[in-house]
Amino acid sequence: MIRTEAPAKVNLSLRVAAVDRSGFHRLHSHVQMVDWHDYLAIEWWEEDLLEVVGLPTPTEGSVDLPTGKDNLVWKSAAAFWVDDPGKRRPVRVTLEKHIPVAAGLAGGSADAAAMAVGLAALTGRPVDLARLVEVGSDIAFSLSGGSALMEGYGEVLSPVPASDDFALVLAVPPIELSTPAVYQRWDDLDGPAGVALPGRSVPPSLRGLEVINDLYPAAVSIAPDLADHRSQLMAAWSRPVAMSGSGPTLFAFFADLEEATEAASVVSGMRAIRATIPVDHGARVRPQERDYNDPVRQ
Ligand code: ATP
């Protein structure tokens, strides 16, 4: 059995370009992995089997997480074996789901990346990134992780310096937003621009970064309650609040994890809430597994 983990992604900034001839939007986004993980355990089995544990929480219950072949872990497995389907062997996957679903945190891409990393570890075959990116636009970053500038349609990544001078609170309001629906609304609204957070509220390591999300006006147009949740958080925390991805996850910067944990504790009524810090990795074999297998330690 191999155990893998995959962190959630936050778009600290997200600029969107008008839809192009491919029918997609080019992006310019500063993305950051954070310490909020899904965990996978993968083992050879007689037939493909997926068991999901963790979510749904009571408030998460209405969110649609497919447990059959539509789950992105199976799309990842199909991509992994596409050039050699005869060699494919069935696996049992236990998905310990913590990253809220359809929240703008790329949990599905995280799981797909963690599945590919696990299959690579089980088989010794490398992950074929070109195949895998077809499974989800955030997959390239879900694999590489850390801090990056994401461009193109999400597949062009350039590293940016890591940040360790802030914590975040991620608050997921009880709203479901589908990524394609938010982009469609953004098109229908003629591509509005977001409003940047004041520069003084941005941590020193990110100075110069415009913390802005062009999809926010479209998300609010679909779910007006999102603006109320944001106002409530800004009042509770006395600071500006931004949105990640296509929403509805909202976030704010805090000096450290202690301050963020305190801020998270005063908020209620969210689908999920988490005080967290940046991490410097993407989907990977769980470190304790690596330690266990480390010949130097045996
Ligand atoms: P995106 O990466 O498109 O911005 P998101 O981060 O908002 O999406 P995800 O949690 O990745 O949201 O889920 C997007 C959709 O993918 C869900 O509505 C769900 O139906 C589907 N899905 C399939 N497999 C998974 C999975 N393993 N985890 C989460 N969602 C999944």
mmCIF file of C-alpha atoms and ligand atoms in Angstrom:
data_model
loop_
_atom_site.group_PDB
_atom_site.id
_atom_site.type_symbol
_atom_site.label_atom_id
_atom_site.label_comp_id
_atom_site.label_asym_id
_atom_site.label_seq_id
_atom_site.Cartn_x
_atom_site.Cartn_y
_atom_site.Cartn_z
ATOM 1 C CA MET A 1 0.000 0.000 0.000
ATOM 2 C CA ILE A 2 1.141 3.529 -0.702
ATOM 3 C CA ARG A 3 -0.132 6.617 1.084
ATOM 4 C CA THR A 4 -0.121 10.014 -0.607
ATOM 5 C CA GLU A 5 -1.210 13.511 0.347
ATOM 6 C CA ALA A 6 -2.251 16.524 -1.642
ATOM 7 C CA PRO A 7 -2.598 20.098 -0.369
ATOM 8 C CA ALA A 8 -5.301 22.619 -1.229
ATOM 9 C CA LYS A 9 -4.510 25.555 -3.513
ATOM 10 C CA VAL A 10 -5.335 29.205 -2.867
ATOM 11 C CA ASN A 11 -5.325 31.794 -5.655
ATOM 12 C CA LEU A 12 -3.834 34.791 -3.844
ATOM 13 C CA SER A 13 -4.495 36.714 -7.043
ATOM 14 C CA LEU A 14 -6.420 35.765 -10.178
ATOM 15 C CA ARG A 15 -6.548 37.855 -13.330
ATOM 16 C CA VAL A 16 -8.622 36.479 -16.191
ATOM 17 C CA ALA A 17 -8.398 37.278 -19.924
ATOM 18 C CA ALA A 18 -11.346 37.242 -22.325
ATOM 19 C CA VAL A 19 -12.265 33.851 -23.728
ATOM 20 C CA ASP A 20 -10.084 33.057 -26.749
ATOM 21 C CA ARG A 21 -10.583 30.997 -29.889
ATOM 22 C CA SER A 22 -9.979 27.779 -27.956
ATOM 23 C CA GLY A 23 -13.072 28.599 -25.898
ATOM 24 C CA PHE A 24 -11.000 28.948 -22.724
ATOM 25 C CA HIS A 25 -9.687 31.866 -20.683
ATOM 26 C CA ARG A 26 -6.012 32.575 -20.162
ATOM 27 C CA LEU A 27 -5.072 33.251 -16.551
ATOM 28 C CA HIS A 28 -2.461 35.107 -14.591
ATOM 29 C CA SER A 29 -2.575 33.853 -11.021
ATOM 30 C CA HIS A 30 -0.301 33.774 -7.978
ATOM 31 C CA VAL A 31 -1.095 30.407 -6.440
ATOM 32 C CA GLN A 32 -0.074 29.055 -3.063
ATOM 33 C CA MET A 33 -0.359 25.577 -1.558
ATOM 34 C CA VAL A 34 -1.557 25.504 2.038
ATOM 35 C CA ASP A 35 -1.557 23.063 4.910
ATOM 36 C CA TRP A 36 -5.019 21.560 4.270
ATOM 37 C CA HIS A 37 -4.684 18.116 2.773
ATOM 38 C CA ASP A 38 -6.601 15.215 1.299
ATOM 39 C CA TYR A 39 -5.004 11.806 1.890
ATOM 40 C CA LEU A 40 -5.091 8.738 -0.341
ATOM 41 C CA ALA A 41 -4.211 5.129 0.445
ATOM 42 C CA ILE A 42 -3.777 3.040 -2.719
ATOM 43 C CA GLU A 43 -3.262 -0.716 -2.914
ATOM 44 C CA TRP A 44 -3.561 -3.456 -5.528
ATOM 45 C CA TRP A 45 -7.032 -5.061 -5.340
ATOM 46 C CA GLU A 46 -9.224 -7.537 -7.258
ATOM 47 C CA GLU A 47 -11.354 -4.730 -8.713
ATOM 48 C CA ASP A 48 -11.334 -0.942 -8.758
ATOM 49 C CA LEU A 49 -12.864 0.319 -5.525
ATOM 50 C CA LEU A 50 -13.110 3.840 -4.078
ATOM 51 C CA GLU A 51 -14.017 4.505 -0.472
ATOM 52 C CA VAL A 52 -14.401 8.096 0.668
ATOM 53 C CA VAL A 53 -13.969 8.920 4.339
ATOM 54 C CA GLY A 54 -13.780 12.300 6.088
ATOM 55 C CA LEU A 55 -16.315 14.483 4.284
ATOM 56 C CA PRO A 56 -19.151 15.089 4.043
ATOM 57 C CA THR A 57 -19.586 17.062 7.207
ATOM 58 C CA PRO A 58 -23.249 17.777 7.992
ATOM 59 C CA THR A 59 -23.122 21.099 6.142
ATOM 60 C CA GLU A 60 -21.082 19.631 3.304
ATOM 61 C CA GLY A 61 -23.704 16.957 2.720
ATOM 62 C CA SER A 62 -25.395 18.608 -0.230
ATOM 63 C CA VAL A 63 -22.172 18.997 -2.182
ATOM 64 C CA ASP A 64 -21.818 16.517 -4.962
ATOM 65 C CA LEU A 65 -18.718 14.327 -4.648
ATOM 66 C CA PRO A 66 -18.928 11.483 -7.167
ATOM 67 C CA THR A 67 -17.810 8.147 -5.751
ATOM 68 C CA GLY A 68 -18.034 6.245 -9.047
ATOM 69 C CA LYS A 69 -15.998 6.493 -12.242
ATOM 70 C CA ASP A 70 -16.588 10.262 -12.427
ATOM 71 C CA ASN A 71 -14.329 10.798 -9.454
ATOM 72 C CA LEU A 72 -11.142 12.478 -10.598
ATOM 73 C CA VAL A 73 -9.003 9.743 -9.025
ATOM 74 C CA TRP A 74 -10.311 7.335 -11.687
ATOM 75 C CA LYS A 75 -9.789 9.875 -14.460
ATOM 76 C CA SER A 76 -6.241 10.194 -13.185
ATOM 77 C CA ALA A 77 -5.804 6.394 -13.230
ATOM 78 C CA ALA A 78 -7.133 6.240 -16.798
ATOM 79 C CA ALA A 79 -4.659 8.948 -17.842
ATOM 80 C CA PHE A 80 -1.849 7.116 -16.036
ATOM 81 C CA TRP A 81 -2.422 3.908 -17.991
ATOM 82 C CA VAL A 82 -3.601 5.376 -21.308
ATOM 83 C CA ASP A 83 -0.501 4.345 -23.282
ATOM 84 C CA ASP A 84 -0.395 0.870 -21.794
ATOM 85 C CA PRO A 85 -3.961 -0.177 -20.876
ATOM 86 C CA GLY A 86 -3.017 -3.885 -20.915
ATOM 87 C CA LYS A 87 -0.756 -3.375 -17.906
ATOM 88 C CA ARG A 88 -3.455 -1.712 -15.845
ATOM 89 C CA ARG A 89 -4.198 -3.459 -12.550
ATOM 90 C CA PRO A 90 -7.189 -2.622 -10.349
ATOM 91 C CA VAL A 91 -6.665 -0.733 -7.118
ATOM 92 C CA ARG A 92 -8.539 0.026 -3.957
ATOM 93 C CA VAL A 93 -8.386 3.723 -3.087
ATOM 94 C CA THR A 94 -9.304 5.141 0.300
ATOM 95 C CA LEU A 95 -9.772 8.879 -0.113
ATOM 96 C CA GLU A 96 -9.685 10.786 3.150
ATOM 97 C CA LYS A 97 -11.393 13.970 2.035
ATOM 98 C CA HIS A 98 -10.732 17.156 3.973
ATOM 99 C CA ILE A 99 -10.534 19.840 1.270
ATOM 100 C CA PRO A 100 -14.056 21.217 0.771
ATOM 101 C CA VAL A 101 -15.590 20.227 -2.564
ATOM 102 C CA ALA A 102 -16.404 22.794 -5.272
ATOM 103 C CA ALA A 103 -14.893 25.546 -3.152
ATOM 104 C CA GLY A 104 -12.202 27.054 -5.396
ATOM 105 C CA LEU A 105 -9.459 25.118 -3.570
ATOM 106 C CA ALA A 106 -8.721 22.590 -6.355
ATOM 107 C CA GLY A 107 -9.447 19.579 -4.175
ATOM 108 C CA GLY A 108 -10.364 17.431 -7.177
ATOM 109 C CA SER A 109 -7.108 18.239 -8.963
ATOM 110 C CA ALA A 110 -5.270 17.548 -5.702
ATOM 111 C CA ASP A 111 -6.794 14.073 -5.497
ATOM 112 C CA ALA A 112 -6.035 13.356 -9.152
ATOM 113 C CA ALA A 113 -2.420 14.412 -8.655
ATOM 114 C CA ALA A 114 -2.120 12.336 -5.453
ATOM 115 C CA MET A 115 -3.500 9.320 -7.326
ATOM 116 C CA ALA A 116 -0.935 9.721 -10.110
ATOM 117 C CA VAL A 117 1.905 10.086 -7.606
ATOM 118 C CA GLY A 118 0.680 6.960 -5.803
ATOM 119 C CA LEU A 119 0.411 4.895 -8.977
ATOM 120 C CA ALA A 120 3.899 6.036 -9.979
ATOM 121 C CA ALA A 121 5.237 4.910 -6.585
ATOM 122 C CA LEU A 122 3.426 1.561 -6.806
ATOM 123 C CA THR A 123 4.563 0.782 -10.360
ATOM 124 C CA GLY A 124 7.856 2.618 -10.807
ATOM 125 C CA ARG A 125 6.418 4.240 -13.952
ATOM 126 C CA PRO A 126 6.725 8.043 -14.173
ATOM 127 C CA VAL A 127 3.727 10.371 -14.149
ATOM 128 C CA ASP A 128 2.953 11.588 -17.686
ATOM 129 C CA LEU A 129 2.148 15.245 -17.008
ATOM 130 C CA ALA A 130 0.985 15.884 -20.584
ATOM 131 C CA ARG A 131 -1.734 13.233 -20.148
ATOM 132 C CA LEU A 132 -2.593 14.206 -16.612
ATOM 133 C CA VAL A 133 -3.229 17.908 -17.274
ATOM 134 C CA GLU A 134 -6.172 16.880 -19.438
ATOM 135 C CA VAL A 135 -7.900 15.689 -16.239
ATOM 136 C CA GLY A 136 -8.034 19.162 -14.648
ATOM 137 C CA SER A 137 -6.630 22.638 -15.164
ATOM 138 C CA ASP A 138 -5.016 22.849 -11.717
ATOM 139 C CA ILE A 139 -3.240 19.493 -11.968
ATOM 140 C CA ALA A 140 0.157 20.805 -13.055
ATOM 141 C CA PHE A 141 0.280 22.989 -9.946
ATOM 142 C CA SER A 142 -1.219 20.246 -7.768
ATOM 143 C CA LEU A 143 1.851 18.175 -8.665
ATOM 144 C CA SER A 144 4.556 20.820 -8.358
ATOM 145 C CA GLY A 145 3.034 22.754 -5.453
ATOM 146 C CA GLY A 146 4.623 25.439 -3.307
ATOM 147 C CA SER A 147 4.250 28.995 -4.584
ATOM 148 C CA ALA A 148 3.989 29.780 -8.287
ATOM 149 C CA LEU A 149 2.820 32.131 -10.977
ATOM 150 C CA MET A 150 0.234 30.249 -13.041
ATOM 151 C CA GLU A 151 -0.341 31.330 -16.634
ATOM 152 C CA GLY A 152 -1.666 29.955 -19.912
ATOM 153 C CA TYR A 153 -4.767 27.918 -19.112
ATOM 154 C CA GLY A 154 -3.251 26.894 -15.784
ATOM 155 C CA GLU A 155 -0.510 24.690 -17.170
ATOM 156 C CA VAL A 156 2.330 27.256 -17.421
ATOM 157 C CA LEU A 157 4.004 27.552 -14.027
ATOM 158 C CA SER A 158 6.940 29.662 -12.888
ATOM 159 C CA PRO A 159 8.209 29.406 -9.327
ATOM 160 C CA VAL A 160 7.983 32.488 -7.126
ATOM 161 C CA PRO A 161 9.751 32.946 -3.787
ATOM 162 C CA ALA A 162 8.147 31.012 -0.943
ATOM 163 C CA SER A 163 6.344 32.949 1.790
ATOM 164 C CA ASP A 164 6.623 32.177 5.476
ATOM 165 C CA ASP A 165 5.525 35.462 7.015
ATOM 166 C CA PHE A 166 1.755 34.968 7.107
ATOM 167 C CA ALA A 167 -1.063 32.621 7.932
ATOM 168 C CA LEU A 168 -4.465 32.531 6.283
ATOM 169 C CA VAL A 169 -7.970 31.820 7.383
ATOM 170 C CA LEU A 170 -9.948 30.093 4.638
ATOM 171 C CA ALA A 171 -13.698 30.394 5.134
ATOM 172 C CA VAL A 172 -16.028 28.438 2.844
ATOM 173 C CA PRO A 173 -19.527 29.969 2.937
ATOM 174 C CA PRO A 174 -22.511 27.621 2.556
ATOM 175 C CA ILE A 175 -22.727 28.348 -1.162
ATOM 176 C CA GLU A 176 -21.954 26.036 -4.078
ATOM 177 C CA LEU A 177 -20.374 27.544 -7.164
ATOM 178 C CA SER A 178 -19.488 25.577 -10.271
ATOM 179 C CA THR A 179 -16.300 26.793 -11.934
ATOM 180 C CA PRO A 180 -17.732 26.681 -15.515
ATOM 181 C CA ALA A 181 -20.845 28.595 -14.377
ATOM 182 C CA VAL A 182 -18.717 31.360 -12.824
ATOM 183 C CA TYR A 183 -16.631 31.749 -16.004
ATOM 184 C CA GLN A 184 -19.817 31.791 -18.095
ATOM 185 C CA ARG A 185 -21.246 34.564 -15.913
ATOM 186 C CA TRP A 186 -17.947 36.467 -16.151
ATOM 187 C CA ASP A 187 -18.269 36.299 -19.969
ATOM 188 C CA ASP A 188 -21.925 37.385 -19.802
ATOM 189 C CA LEU A 189 -20.887 40.382 -17.668
ATOM 190 C CA ASP A 190 -18.251 41.327 -20.298
ATOM 191 C CA GLY A 191 -15.260 40.388 -18.198
ATOM 192 C CA PRO A 192 -15.362 42.658 -15.128
ATOM 193 C CA ALA A 193 -12.198 43.297 -13.092
ATOM 194 C CA GLY A 194 -11.991 42.546 -9.382
ATOM 195 C CA VAL A 195 -11.022 45.132 -6.759
ATOM 196 C CA ALA A 196 -7.516 44.837 -5.285
ATOM 197 C CA LEU A 197 -6.934 44.627 -1.533
ATOM 198 C CA PRO A 198 -5.151 47.726 -0.177
ATOM 199 C CA GLY A 199 -1.412 47.215 -0.450
ATOM 200 C CA ARG A 200 -0.886 47.720 3.295
ATOM 201 C CA SER A 201 -2.940 44.599 4.061
ATOM 202 C CA VAL A 202 -0.640 42.395 1.956
ATOM 203 C CA PRO A 203 2.192 40.593 3.854
ATOM 204 C CA PRO A 204 5.761 41.860 3.220
ATOM 205 C CA SER A 205 6.802 38.724 1.307
ATOM 206 C CA LEU A 206 4.007 39.440 -1.199
ATOM 207 C CA ARG A 207 4.615 43.209 -1.525
ATOM 208 C CA GLY A 208 4.056 44.257 -5.088
ATOM 209 C CA LEU A 209 1.478 41.526 -5.612
ATOM 210 C CA GLU A 210 -2.003 42.794 -6.429
ATOM 211 C CA VAL A 211 -4.309 40.623 -4.326
ATOM 212 C CA ILE A 212 -7.297 40.709 -6.661
ATOM 213 C CA ASN A 213 -9.764 38.220 -8.122
ATOM 214 C CA ASP A 214 -11.480 39.101 -11.397
ATOM 215 C CA LEU A 215 -14.039 36.312 -10.896
ATOM 216 C CA TYR A 216 -15.432 37.825 -7.691
ATOM 217 C CA PRO A 217 -18.046 40.053 -9.434
ATOM 218 C CA ALA A 218 -19.266 37.019 -11.415
ATOM 219 C CA ALA A 219 -19.425 34.816 -8.304
ATOM 220 C CA VAL A 220 -21.458 37.490 -6.465
ATOM 221 C CA SER A 221 -23.724 37.877 -9.460
ATOM 222 C CA ILE A 222 -24.596 34.160 -9.191
ATOM 223 C CA ALA A 223 -24.668 34.047 -5.378
ATOM 224 C CA PRO A 224 -25.384 37.506 -3.883
ATOM 225 C CA ASP A 225 -25.077 36.046 -0.349
ATOM 226 C CA LEU A 226 -21.348 35.756 -0.979
ATOM 227 C CA ALA A 227 -21.013 39.546 -0.587
ATOM 228 C CA ASP A 228 -22.825 39.378 2.779
ATOM 229 C CA HIS A 229 -20.513 36.629 4.011
ATOM 230 C CA ARG A 230 -17.521 38.677 2.923
ATOM 231 C CA SER A 231 -18.796 41.788 4.720
ATOM 232 C CA GLN A 232 -19.382 39.767 7.894
ATOM 233 C CA LEU A 233 -15.859 38.365 7.798
ATOM 234 C CA MET A 234 -14.338 41.800 7.187
ATOM 235 C CA ALA A 235 -16.268 43.163 10.187
ATOM 236 C CA ALA A 236 -15.307 40.208 12.415
ATOM 237 C CA TRP A 237 -11.636 40.370 11.475
ATOM 238 C CA SER A 238 -11.223 44.144 10.865
ATOM 239 C CA ARG A 239 -9.357 43.556 7.628
ATOM 240 C CA PRO A 240 -10.002 43.061 3.913
ATOM 241 C CA VAL A 241 -11.116 39.670 2.646
ATOM 242 C CA ALA A 242 -10.445 38.178 -0.808
ATOM 243 C CA MET A 243 -11.772 35.177 -2.759
ATOM 244 C CA SER A 244 -9.877 32.115 -4.051
ATOM 245 C CA GLY A 245 -10.426 30.713 -7.553
ATOM 246 C CA SER A 246 -14.021 30.705 -8.716
ATOM 247 C CA GLY A 247 -15.155 30.811 -5.085
ATOM 248 C CA PRO A 248 -16.849 30.658 -2.790
ATOM 249 C CA THR A 249 -13.811 30.289 -0.461
ATOM 250 C CA LEU A 250 -12.899 33.630 1.134
ATOM 251 C CA PHE A 251 -9.588 34.352 2.851
ATOM 252 C CA ALA A 252 -7.692 36.966 4.824
ATOM 253 C CA PHE A 253 -4.065 37.361 5.903
ATOM 254 C CA PHE A 254 -2.931 37.046 9.529
ATOM 255 C CA ALA A 255 0.474 37.436 11.155
ATOM 256 C CA ASP A 256 0.795 33.805 12.246
ATOM 257 C CA LEU A 257 -1.115 30.593 12.816
ATOM 258 C CA GLU A 258 -2.049 31.520 16.381
ATOM 259 C CA GLU A 259 -3.694 34.747 15.297
ATOM 260 C CA ALA A 260 -5.412 32.970 12.397
ATOM 261 C CA THR A 261 -6.710 30.198 14.677
ATOM 262 C CA GLU A 262 -8.184 32.798 17.019
ATOM 263 C CA ALA A 263 -9.830 34.574 14.059
ATOM 264 C CA ALA A 264 -11.289 31.313 12.743
ATOM 265 C CA SER A 265 -12.789 30.559 16.153
ATOM 266 C CA VAL A 266 -15.016 33.654 16.124
ATOM 267 C CA VAL A 267 -16.760 32.744 12.849
ATOM 268 C CA SER A 268 -19.805 30.497 12.597
ATOM 269 C CA GLY A 269 -22.200 29.462 9.838
ATOM 270 C CA MET A 270 -19.546 28.454 7.317
ATOM 271 C CA ARG A 271 -19.520 25.215 5.311
ATOM 272 C CA ALA A 272 -15.918 24.864 6.505
ATOM 273 C CA ILE A 273 -13.284 27.110 8.067
ATOM 274 C CA ARG A 274 -9.552 26.585 8.510
ATOM 275 C CA ALA A 275 -6.576 28.499 9.861
ATOM 276 C CA THR A 276 -3.600 27.478 7.785
ATOM 277 C CA ILE A 277 -0.095 28.332 6.572
ATOM 278 C CA PRO A 278 1.686 28.093 3.211
ATOM 279 C CA VAL A 279 3.452 24.804 2.402
ATOM 280 C CA ASP A 280 6.238 24.251 -0.106
ATOM 281 C CA HIS A 281 5.076 21.010 -1.712
ATOM 282 C CA GLY A 282 2.420 19.527 -3.984
ATOM 283 C CA ALA A 283 1.006 15.995 -4.175
ATOM 284 C CA ARG A 284 3.538 13.554 -2.753
ATOM 285 C CA VAL A 285 4.044 10.254 -0.994
ATOM 286 C CA ARG A 286 3.404 10.947 2.677
ATOM 287 C CA PRO A 287 6.672 11.851 4.392
ATOM 288 C CA GLN A 288 6.321 9.220 7.142
ATOM 289 C CA GLU A 289 6.078 6.589 4.403
ATOM 290 C CA ARG A 290 9.267 7.907 2.901
ATOM 291 C CA ASP A 291 10.965 7.807 6.301
ATOM 292 C CA TYR A 292 9.787 4.258 6.823
ATOM 293 C CA ASN A 293 11.230 3.200 3.483
ATOM 294 C CA ASP A 294 14.415 5.172 3.899
ATOM 295 C CA PRO A 295 17.225 2.581 3.849
ATOM 296 C CA VAL A 296 19.424 4.829 5.991
ATOM 297 C CA ARG A 297 16.942 4.473 8.849
ATOM 298 C CA GLN A 298 16.358 0.732 8.573
HETATM 299 P P1 ATP B 1 -11.754 23.794 -9.839
HETATM 300 O O1 ATP B 1 -10.474 23.016 -9.632
HETATM 301 O O2 ATP B 1 -12.457 23.425 -11.116
HETATM 302 O O3 ATP B 1 -11.632 25.249 -9.578
HETATM 303 P P2 ATP B 1 -12.931 23.511 -7.260
HETATM 304 O O4 ATP B 1 -11.622 23.623 -6.592
HETATM 305 O O5 ATP B 1 -13.863 24.645 -7.050
HETATM 306 O O6 ATP B 1 -12.775 23.235 -8.790
HETATM 307 P P3 ATP B 1 -13.229 20.719 -6.664
HETATM 308 O O7 ATP B 1 -13.344 20.389 -5.221
HETATM 309 O O8 ATP B 1 -11.961 20.429 -7.362
HETATM 310 O O9 ATP B 1 -13.686 22.218 -6.841
HETATM 311 O O10 ATP B 1 -14.453 19.955 -7.389
HETATM 312 C C1 ATP B 1 -14.944 20.286 -8.654
HETATM 313 C C2 ATP B 1 -15.979 19.225 -9.055
HETATM 314 O O11 ATP B 1 -15.263 18.031 -9.377
HETATM 315 C C3 ATP B 1 -16.936 18.836 -7.921
HETATM 316 O O12 ATP B 1 -18.149 19.506 -8.072
HETATM 317 C C4 ATP B 1 -17.111 17.331 -8.034
HETATM 318 O O13 ATP B 1 -18.388 17.002 -8.565
HETATM 319 C C5 ATP B 1 -16.028 16.871 -9.023
HETATM 320 N N1 ATP B 1 -15.078 15.886 -8.451
HETATM 321 C C6 ATP B 1 -14.720 14.723 -8.987
HETATM 322 N N2 ATP B 1 -13.825 14.089 -8.233
HETATM 323 C C7 ATP B 1 -13.575 14.857 -7.176
HETATM 324 C C8 ATP B 1 -12.726 14.718 -6.046
HETATM 325 N N3 ATP B 1 -11.932 13.654 -5.847
HETATM 326 N N4 ATP B 1 -12.739 15.722 -5.145
HETATM 327 C C9 ATP B 1 -13.520 16.803 -5.341
HETATM 328 N N5 ATP B 1 -14.360 16.968 -6.374
HETATM 329 C C10 ATP B 1 -14.383 16.012 -7.310
#
